[in-house]
Amino acid sequence: MAKKFIIAVDLGGTNLKVAILGLKYNIIDKNVLSTQEFRKKEDLISAIAYSVNNIIENNKLKKRDILGAGLGLPGPTDQKSGRVHFFPNIPGFRRVNLKSILEKRLRLPIFLDNDA
């Protein structure tokens, strides 16, 4: 079966936005979660994973239908290594290999970059 969907994640100092997009970038569904309540790195990473899994399940999709997840992040990142150098407005993120962590938890290809 051909992969038909993309997961988009926008992580900011205030909100975590997650959406399912079609291959023509049409928004199929989206969710917004406040990041204000997550003050620990691990809690925020878990919230990202939960939000992605939740939107997939709520739309009755299988992971085999998903091409991958792209993350727009609020700080300097290294696309090749998947490492976040730091987030200026979210404490606890320093030299975190977010790509590797999320690929293991979500079992999806992860792509990340600075959102600027």
mmCIF file with all atom_site columns, C-alpha atoms in Angstrom:
data_model
loop_
_atom_site.group_PDB
_atom_site.id
_atom_site.type_symbol
_atom_site.label_atom_id
_atom_site.label_alt_id
_atom_site.label_comp_id
_atom_site.label_asym_id
_atom_site.label_entity_id
_atom_site.label_seq_id
_atom_site.pdbx_PDB_ins_code
_atom_site.Cartn_x
_atom_site.Cartn_y
_atom_site.Cartn_z
_atom_site.occupancy
_atom_site.B_iso_or_equiv
_atom_site.pdbx_formal_charge
_atom_site.auth_seq_id
_atom_site.auth_comp_id
_atom_site.auth_asym_id
_atom_site.auth_atom_id
_atom_site.pdbx_PDB_model_num
ATOM 1   C CA . MET A 1 1   ? 0.000  0.000  0.000  1.00 0.00 ? 1   MET A CA 1
ATOM 2   C CA . ALA A 1 2   ? 1.289  3.462  -0.872 1.00 0.00 ? 2   ALA A CA 1
ATOM 3   C CA . LYS A 1 3   ? 1.995  5.907  1.920  1.00 0.00 ? 3   LYS A CA 1
ATOM 4   C CA . LYS A 1 4   ? -0.623 8.634  1.756  1.00 0.00 ? 4   LYS A CA 1
ATOM 5   C CA . PHE A 1 5   ? -0.101 10.906 4.745  1.00 0.00 ? 5   PHE A CA 1
ATOM 6   C CA . ILE A 1 6   ? 2.457  13.135 6.467  1.00 0.00 ? 6   ILE A CA 1
ATOM 7   C CA . ILE A 1 7   ? 2.564  14.145 10.117 1.00 0.00 ? 7   ILE A CA 1
ATOM 8   C CA . ALA A 1 8   ? 3.507  17.778 10.767 1.00 0.00 ? 8   ALA A CA 1
ATOM 9   C CA . VAL A 1 9   ? 4.629  18.910 14.230 1.00 0.00 ? 9   VAL A CA 1
ATOM 10  C CA . ASP A 1 10  ? 5.182  22.539 15.187 1.00 0.00 ? 10  ASP A CA 1
ATOM 11  C CA . LEU A 1 11  ? 6.812  22.838 18.606 1.00 0.00 ? 11  LEU A CA 1
ATOM 12  C CA . GLY A 1 12  ? 6.861  26.276 20.164 1.00 0.00 ? 12  GLY A CA 1
ATOM 13  C CA . GLY A 1 13  ? 7.315  27.825 23.549 1.00 0.00 ? 13  GLY A CA 1
ATOM 14  C CA . THR A 1 14  ? 3.543  28.076 23.965 1.00 0.00 ? 14  THR A CA 1
ATOM 15  C CA . ASN A 1 15  ? 1.976  25.329 21.867 1.00 0.00 ? 15  ASN A CA 1
ATOM 16  C CA . LEU A 1 16  ? 2.587  21.919 20.374 1.00 0.00 ? 16  LEU A CA 1
ATOM 17  C CA . LYS A 1 17  ? 0.653  21.665 17.112 1.00 0.00 ? 17  LYS A CA 1
ATOM 18  C CA . VAL A 1 18  ? 0.258  18.319 15.371 1.00 0.00 ? 18  VAL A CA 1
ATOM 19  C CA . ALA A 1 19  ? -1.479 17.776 12.035 1.00 0.00 ? 19  ALA A CA 1
ATOM 20  C CA . ILE A 1 20  ? -2.069 15.050 9.495  1.00 0.00 ? 20  ILE A CA 1
ATOM 21  C CA . LEU A 1 21  ? -1.543 16.206 5.938  1.00 0.00 ? 21  LEU A CA 1
ATOM 22  C CA . GLY A 1 22  ? -2.312 14.601 2.625  1.00 0.00 ? 22  GLY A CA 1
ATOM 23  C CA . LEU A 1 23  ? 0.478  14.350 0.076  1.00 0.00 ? 23  LEU A CA 1
ATOM 24  C CA . LYS A 1 24  ? -0.715 17.639 -1.459 1.00 0.00 ? 24  LYS A CA 1
ATOM 25  C CA . TYR A 1 25  ? -0.266 19.277 1.998  1.00 0.00 ? 25  TYR A CA 1
ATOM 26  C CA . ASN A 1 26  ? -3.983 19.556 2.685  1.00 0.00 ? 26  ASN A CA 1
ATOM 27  C CA . ILE A 1 27  ? -4.742 19.468 6.416  1.00 0.00 ? 27  ILE A CA 1
ATOM 28  C CA . ILE A 1 28  ? -6.873 16.468 7.307  1.00 0.00 ? 28  ILE A CA 1
ATOM 29  C CA . ASP A 1 29  ? -6.872 16.920 11.089 1.00 0.00 ? 29  ASP A CA 1
ATOM 30  C CA . LYS A 1 30  ? -4.986 18.945 13.683 1.00 0.00 ? 30  LYS A CA 1
ATOM 31  C CA . ASN A 1 31  ? -4.571 19.203 17.440 1.00 0.00 ? 31  ASN A CA 1
ATOM 32  C CA . VAL A 1 32  ? -3.053 21.852 19.690 1.00 0.00 ? 32  VAL A CA 1
ATOM 33  C CA . LEU A 1 33  ? -1.607 21.226 23.137 1.00 0.00 ? 33  LEU A CA 1
ATOM 34  C CA . SER A 1 34  ? -0.108 23.816 25.485 1.00 0.00 ? 34  SER A CA 1
ATOM 35  C CA . THR A 1 35  ? 3.607  23.351 26.139 1.00 0.00 ? 35  THR A CA 1
ATOM 36  C CA . GLN A 1 36  ? 3.429  25.529 29.257 1.00 0.00 ? 36  GLN A CA 1
ATOM 37  C CA . GLU A 1 37  ? 2.695  22.547 31.494 1.00 0.00 ? 37  GLU A CA 1
ATOM 38  C CA . PHE A 1 38  ? 5.759  20.565 30.367 1.00 0.00 ? 38  PHE A CA 1
ATOM 39  C CA . ARG A 1 39  ? 8.790  21.806 32.239 1.00 0.00 ? 39  ARG A CA 1
ATOM 40  C CA . LYS A 1 40  ? 10.852 18.620 31.939 1.00 0.00 ? 40  LYS A CA 1
ATOM 41  C CA . LYS A 1 41  ? 12.438 17.485 28.715 1.00 0.00 ? 41  LYS A CA 1
ATOM 42  C CA . GLU A 1 42  ? 11.149 13.915 29.080 1.00 0.00 ? 42  GLU A CA 1
ATOM 43  C CA . ASP A 1 43  ? 7.567  15.100 29.663 1.00 0.00 ? 43  ASP A CA 1
ATOM 44  C CA . LEU A 1 44  ? 7.608  17.198 26.506 1.00 0.00 ? 44  LEU A CA 1
ATOM 45  C CA . ILE A 1 45  ? 9.108  14.381 24.408 1.00 0.00 ? 45  ILE A CA 1
ATOM 46  C CA . SER A 1 46  ? 6.391  12.059 25.727 1.00 0.00 ? 46  SER A CA 1
ATOM 47  C CA . ALA A 1 47  ? 3.739  14.660 24.854 1.00 0.00 ? 47  ALA A CA 1
ATOM 48  C CA . ILE A 1 48  ? 5.052  14.857 21.272 1.00 0.00 ? 48  ILE A CA 1
ATOM 49  C CA . ALA A 1 49  ? 4.963  11.068 20.912 1.00 0.00 ? 49  ALA A CA 1
ATOM 50  C CA . TYR A 1 50  ? 1.519  10.833 22.512 1.00 0.00 ? 50  TYR A CA 1
ATOM 51  C CA . SER A 1 51  ? 0.115  13.603 20.278 1.00 0.00 ? 51  SER A CA 1
ATOM 52  C CA . VAL A 1 52  ? 1.411  11.974 17.101 1.00 0.00 ? 52  VAL A CA 1
ATOM 53  C CA . ASN A 1 53  ? 0.110  8.534  18.071 1.00 0.00 ? 53  ASN A CA 1
ATOM 54  C CA . ASN A 1 54  ? -3.213 10.017 19.193 1.00 0.00 ? 54  ASN A CA 1
ATOM 55  C CA . ILE A 1 55  ? -3.917 11.864 15.945 1.00 0.00 ? 55  ILE A CA 1
ATOM 56  C CA . ILE A 1 56  ? -3.036 8.751  13.919 1.00 0.00 ? 56  ILE A CA 1
ATOM 57  C CA . GLU A 1 57  ? -5.373 6.589  16.015 1.00 0.00 ? 57  GLU A CA 1
ATOM 58  C CA . ASN A 1 58  ? -8.192 9.168  16.047 1.00 0.00 ? 58  ASN A CA 1
ATOM 59  C CA . ASN A 1 59  ? -8.145 9.209  12.247 1.00 0.00 ? 59  ASN A CA 1
ATOM 60  C CA . LYS A 1 60  ? -8.134 5.403  12.083 1.00 0.00 ? 60  LYS A CA 1
ATOM 61  C CA . LEU A 1 61  ? -4.827 5.314  10.197 1.00 0.00 ? 61  LEU A CA 1
ATOM 62  C CA . LYS A 1 62  ? -2.023 2.779  10.380 1.00 0.00 ? 62  LYS A CA 1
ATOM 63  C CA . LYS A 1 63  ? 1.611  3.787  10.631 1.00 0.00 ? 63  LYS A CA 1
ATOM 64  C CA . ARG A 1 64  ? 2.233  2.030  7.329  1.00 0.00 ? 64  ARG A CA 1
ATOM 65  C CA . ASP A 1 65  ? 0.049  4.788  5.782  1.00 0.00 ? 65  ASP A CA 1
ATOM 66  C CA . ILE A 1 66  ? 2.397  7.521  7.066  1.00 0.00 ? 66  ILE A CA 1
ATOM 67  C CA . LEU A 1 67  ? 5.363  8.725  5.008  1.00 0.00 ? 67  LEU A CA 1
ATOM 68  C CA . GLY A 1 68  ? 7.021  10.289 8.072  1.00 0.00 ? 68  GLY A CA 1
ATOM 69  C CA . ALA A 1 69  ? 6.848  13.112 10.588 1.00 0.00 ? 69  ALA A CA 1
ATOM 70  C CA . GLY A 1 70  ? 8.393  16.532 10.090 1.00 0.00 ? 70  GLY A CA 1
ATOM 71  C CA . LEU A 1 71  ? 9.109  18.720 13.097 1.00 0.00 ? 71  LEU A CA 1
ATOM 72  C CA . GLY A 1 72  ? 9.559  22.483 13.066 1.00 0.00 ? 72  GLY A CA 1
ATOM 73  C CA . LEU A 1 73  ? 11.547 23.331 16.192 1.00 0.00 ? 73  LEU A CA 1
ATOM 74  C CA . PRO A 1 74  ? 12.206 26.632 18.024 1.00 0.00 ? 74  PRO A CA 1
ATOM 75  C CA . GLY A 1 75  ? 15.988 26.453 18.143 1.00 0.00 ? 75  GLY A CA 1
ATOM 76  C CA . PRO A 1 76  ? 19.179 25.427 16.373 1.00 0.00 ? 76  PRO A CA 1
ATOM 77  C CA . THR A 1 77  ? 19.184 21.847 15.151 1.00 0.00 ? 77  THR A CA 1
ATOM 78  C CA . ASP A 1 78  ? 21.467 19.604 13.134 1.00 0.00 ? 78  ASP A CA 1
ATOM 79  C CA . GLN A 1 79  ? 19.358 17.970 10.433 1.00 0.00 ? 79  GLN A CA 1
ATOM 80  C CA . LYS A 1 80  ? 21.889 15.258 9.628  1.00 0.00 ? 80  LYS A CA 1
ATOM 81  C CA . SER A 1 81  ? 22.445 14.023 13.166 1.00 0.00 ? 81  SER A CA 1
ATOM 82  C CA . GLY A 1 82  ? 18.947 14.841 14.386 1.00 0.00 ? 82  GLY A CA 1
ATOM 83  C CA . ARG A 1 83  ? 20.344 16.655 17.388 1.00 0.00 ? 83  ARG A CA 1
ATOM 84  C CA . VAL A 1 84  ? 18.725 19.697 18.979 1.00 0.00 ? 84  VAL A CA 1
ATOM 85  C CA . HIS A 1 85  ? 21.426 22.083 20.189 1.00 0.00 ? 85  HIS A CA 1
ATOM 86  C CA . PHE A 1 86  ? 19.060 24.001 22.487 1.00 0.00 ? 86  PHE A CA 1
ATOM 87  C CA . PHE A 1 87  ? 15.652 25.646 22.651 1.00 0.00 ? 87  PHE A CA 1
ATOM 88  C CA . PRO A 1 88  ? 15.827 29.228 23.919 1.00 0.00 ? 88  PRO A CA 1
ATOM 89  C CA . ASN A 1 89  ? 12.262 29.227 25.281 1.00 0.00 ? 89  ASN A CA 1
ATOM 90  C CA . ILE A 1 90  ? 11.884 25.601 26.466 1.00 0.00 ? 90  ILE A CA 1
ATOM 91  C CA . PRO A 1 91  ? 14.103 24.574 29.386 1.00 0.00 ? 91  PRO A CA 1
ATOM 92  C CA . GLY A 1 92  ? 16.001 21.283 29.471 1.00 0.00 ? 92  GLY A CA 1
ATOM 93  C CA . PHE A 1 93  ? 16.737 20.852 25.782 1.00 0.00 ? 93  PHE A CA 1
ATOM 94  C CA . ARG A 1 94  ? 20.489 20.893 25.313 1.00 0.00 ? 94  ARG A CA 1
ATOM 95  C CA . ARG A 1 95  ? 22.250 18.502 22.936 1.00 0.00 ? 95  ARG A CA 1
ATOM 96  C CA . VAL A 1 96  ? 19.259 16.145 22.665 1.00 0.00 ? 96  VAL A CA 1
ATOM 97  C CA . ASN A 1 97  ? 19.129 13.611 19.830 1.00 0.00 ? 97  ASN A CA 1
ATOM 98  C CA . LEU A 1 98  ? 15.412 14.135 19.327 1.00 0.00 ? 98  LEU A CA 1
ATOM 99  C CA . LYS A 1 99  ? 15.307 12.386 15.949 1.00 0.00 ? 99  LYS A CA 1
ATOM 100 C CA . SER A 1 100 ? 16.630 9.127  17.363 1.00 0.00 ? 100 SER A CA 1
ATOM 101 C CA . ILE A 1 101 ? 14.410 9.279  20.442 1.00 0.00 ? 101 ILE A CA 1
ATOM 102 C CA . LEU A 1 102 ? 11.239 9.890  18.429 1.00 0.00 ? 102 LEU A CA 1
ATOM 103 C CA . GLU A 1 103 ? 12.063 7.322  15.750 1.00 0.00 ? 103 GLU A CA 1
ATOM 104 C CA . LYS A 1 104 ? 12.350 4.665  18.456 1.00 0.00 ? 104 LYS A CA 1
ATOM 105 C CA . ARG A 1 105 ? 9.129  5.722  20.187 1.00 0.00 ? 105 ARG A CA 1
ATOM 106 C CA . LEU A 1 106 ? 7.010  6.345  17.113 1.00 0.00 ? 106 LEU A CA 1
ATOM 107 C CA . ARG A 1 107 ? 8.492  3.847  14.666 1.00 0.00 ? 107 ARG A CA 1
ATOM 108 C CA . LEU A 1 108 ? 8.251  6.460  11.922 1.00 0.00 ? 108 LEU A CA 1
ATOM 109 C CA . PRO A 1 109 ? 10.888 8.332  9.917  1.00 0.00 ? 109 PRO A CA 1
ATOM 110 C CA . ILE A 1 110 ? 11.524 11.689 11.616 1.00 0.00 ? 110 ILE A CA 1
ATOM 111 C CA . PHE A 1 111 ? 12.720 14.874 9.929  1.00 0.00 ? 111 PHE A CA 1
ATOM 112 C CA . LEU A 1 112 ? 13.502 18.007 11.910 1.00 0.00 ? 112 LEU A CA 1
ATOM 113 C CA . ASP A 1 113 ? 14.658 21.547 11.354 1.00 0.00 ? 113 ASP A CA 1
ATOM 114 C CA . ASN A 1 114 ? 14.580 24.985 12.906 1.00 0.00 ? 114 ASN A CA 1
ATOM 115 C CA . ASP A 1 115 ? 11.261 26.681 12.202 1.00 0.00 ? 115 ASP A CA 1
ATOM 116 C CA . ALA A 1 116 ? 12.811 30.071 11.395 1.00 0.00 ? 116 ALA A CA 1
#
